[in-house]
Amino acid sequence: MPRIMTVAGIISDLDDDPSESVCSDISSSSVQHDRLIIVANQLPIKAHRKTDGSRGWTFSWDENSLLLQLKDGLGDDEIDVIYVGCLKEEIHPNEQDEVSQTLLETFKCVPTFIPLELFTRFYHGFCKQQLWPLFHYMLPLSPDLGGRFNRSLWQAYVSVNKIFADRIMEVINPEDDFVWIHDYHLMVLPTFLRKRFNRVKLGFFLHSPFPSSEIYKTLPVREELLRALLNSDLIGFHTFDYARHFLSCCSRLLGISYESKRGYISLEYYGRTVSIKILPVGIHMKQLQSVLNLPETESKVSSLIKQFQQQGKTMLLGVDDLDIFKGISLKLLAMEQLLIQHPEWQGKVVLVQIANPARGTGKDVKEVKTETYSTVKRINETFGRPGYDPVILIDEPLKFYERIAYYVTAECCLVTAVRDGMNLIPYEYIISRQGTNNLDKVLGLEPSTPKKSMLVVSEFIGCSPSLSGAVRVNPWNIDAVSDAMDCALELSEGEKQMRHEKHYKYVSSHDVGYWARSFYQDLERTCKDHVRRRCWGIGFGLSFRVVALDLEFRKLSMEHIVSAYKRTTTRAILLDYDGTLMPQSSIDKSPSLKTIEMLNTLCRDKNNMVFVVSAKSRNTLEEWFADCEKLGLAAEHGCFLRSKRDSEWETCVQFEECGWKQNAEPVMMLYTETTDGSTIEDKETALVWSYEDADPDFGSCQAKELLDHLESVLANEPVTVKRGQSSVEVKPQGVSKGLVAKRMLTTMQERGMTPDFVVCIGDDRSDEDMFEVITSSVASGELISSKAEVFACTVGNKPSKAKYYLDDTVEIARLMKGLASVSEQSVNVLAFE
């Protein structure tokens, strides 16, 4: 039995001791079933004080909880599920031990006990006053419009997430268990778990919207939340829009771009693959069908038929929480407009609005209530008559079967939320309208009668994209919603039947079980390579992340390369310039005096041949490296080559006059004019369109279009069009940095200087050609001895043909300075002798 910690307090923000990070190199233990730990703010449990006068609590499953429903979809025979979360009721500290034991033994639930004051600041404070409004596109432009950012509420949010992590650590088997975290309440939890267990198998699903980058960027802790989410292995969203916004934030704020491979979207984050899942949640079909079969449901349906259909009235239905984003008042105004513009519906159409209690509290909820009641009163006073109220507002909690009965009898369901993460009301309505044999008898329908339903749904809710047969509306446009309501009432029976059939086929096949299985399978797929990766943690606090590398790919050690450098006598050194010797972000691209001095020191060593390879023109390189007498230079990605300052430039490939520029330059000019921040660089043999100062999303989109355009225009020219890092380049065919590496190694061999030490460092795709030449030369043993010390090194931890990496240009400068100091010592020793 796992030990259960029951005393919860305010935990310090973060434990910054990296020594607690576990690399998880132990072998996996064998278990009979996979085990899934489902973590959410609330457990799927109902708690009640015992009413017989004795102390203690009684517990039961909350059948309406999504967390419980998804367990049914996964299947008890294959996966053991453990829940971690809070109870809705406050448990006294003296009772927490007993409650924990009962819940774990009976329900496999691990309760997280949060002190009331801390929970209030966490849930009603940061979650409901700051995250929830912002994720629903509500900016705190004034204190009345959502809460202004409060650092103490953020501290409470982090502390509660830390308590959740501690509870999970008490029951997790990190080598075998999967963890599935739910919703925005626990967005920093992945960082705490990843810090403790580097290889934890971790999924996160966001049930709310994710706002556009322009909205999200206003959050003061924006990067902390993004980096925390990226410590998951799989991040799920209901719609592509939400995922697109998240990916855009990662690109704009963190500089991380995504890629799509065989239908799967993913990001590379320090060597780890973070997958993106897009799939809306579904409903629990078995539960809904069981409620449809209840005698109470049939009885309620019968009474509603007498109240409406038998009185010649058609029911329109709305079911919403009473909060500011559900658009109840907009729906009521559209109903009013319908009765004004179509007086023939007066006395015939009734809008039944079921208003569930709001989950949050505050001034905005009271304002929504007041506005709703006053609008209903005005409409009923204006259009009502004896025996007819056009709007019936039900603000008392209804039992589930009662709500289902309203679905069954409603001609049309209206969901006009101005922003909602998913909203399953339309799905429940569709299944309810499909009905059962017994309900068909109550409704007076033949079993063979085709079913029908009509939906009017907001464009701004998560389920809208999956309901292609619904009438989609902008809820802010009252006239459009009113017209949609009239359309739903006037539509032919056949059309209603076809739309219902289409919706029923989708909803019944994409239920909560399908959603849960699909997410779990993708989580398994994403995590399957964990055991084949070397992992370790870096960074402090919420900036913590895990570096994951292939077993063959490792960081270049200064001690290792310096030792090899000292032992060898014939050395080849190939260095890329932009992004390697010089940071990409630097405005002044010319080399510093320290760089010139370091290169000269390396070149003075008679055992070295040093080349700098760049995309720059030869005139630029001549000017920059005028003080480097023995330095070899390769310009324009290897099109031109010079072994030392006094040598003539050689041309590596034969190429004709660049007449193709007359066709390519006007095309590039067009894209430069339409892409603010882009530039054109005209080289001797190449043209480069750069968009590093443009909007990253727009620039990338324009680059793709330009690539296609140029390939079409230059199809018969002896050139290649290639996409680079924030650029598109046109250059002669056959030109690559690989040619420089091959020419350098061939020259050394011809001089009887077959190298026994090779270092090649670069940062982007063009440098992979150098790595490939060096790797193949070692394998064949032609240009490099099979016993040579070879260090092909890329900048940044990313997929590469190199076997080593360094983090950034600072580390490269430190490495080259170390090699230069060794050469300087040897030169001084020779001079002394």
Coordinates of C-alpha atoms in Angstrom, one line a residue, residues 565 573 596-612 628-632 643 820 823 827:
Y565 CA 44.0 17.6 -30.2
I573 CA 39.4 22.2 -38.9
I596 CA 40.4 36.9 -35.5
E597 CA 43.1 36.3 -32.9
M598 CA 41.8 32.8 -32.1
L599 CA 41.8 31.9 -35.9
N600 CA 45.3 33.2 -36.4
T601 CA 46.5 31.2 -33.4
L602 CA 45.1 28.0 -34.9
C603 CA 46.5 28.8 -38.3
R604 CA 50.0 29.5 -37.0
D605 CA 50.2 25.9 -35.8
K606 CA 51.9 24.1 -38.8
N607 CA 49.9 20.9 -38.0
N608 CA 46.6 22.6 -38.7
M609 CA 44.6 23.4 -41.9
V610 CA 41.7 25.8 -41.0
F611 CA 38.8 26.7 -43.2
V612 CA 35.9 29.1 -42.5
C628 CA 44.2 36.2 -41.3
E629 CA 47.2 35.2 -43.6
K630 CA 46.9 31.4 -43.5
L631 CA 43.1 31.0 -43.1
G632 CA 41.3 29.1 -45.8
S643 CA 43.4 28.2 -49.2
A820 CA 44.0 27.7 -29.8
S823 CA 48.4 25.5 -30.3
V827 CA 54.3 27.2 -31.0

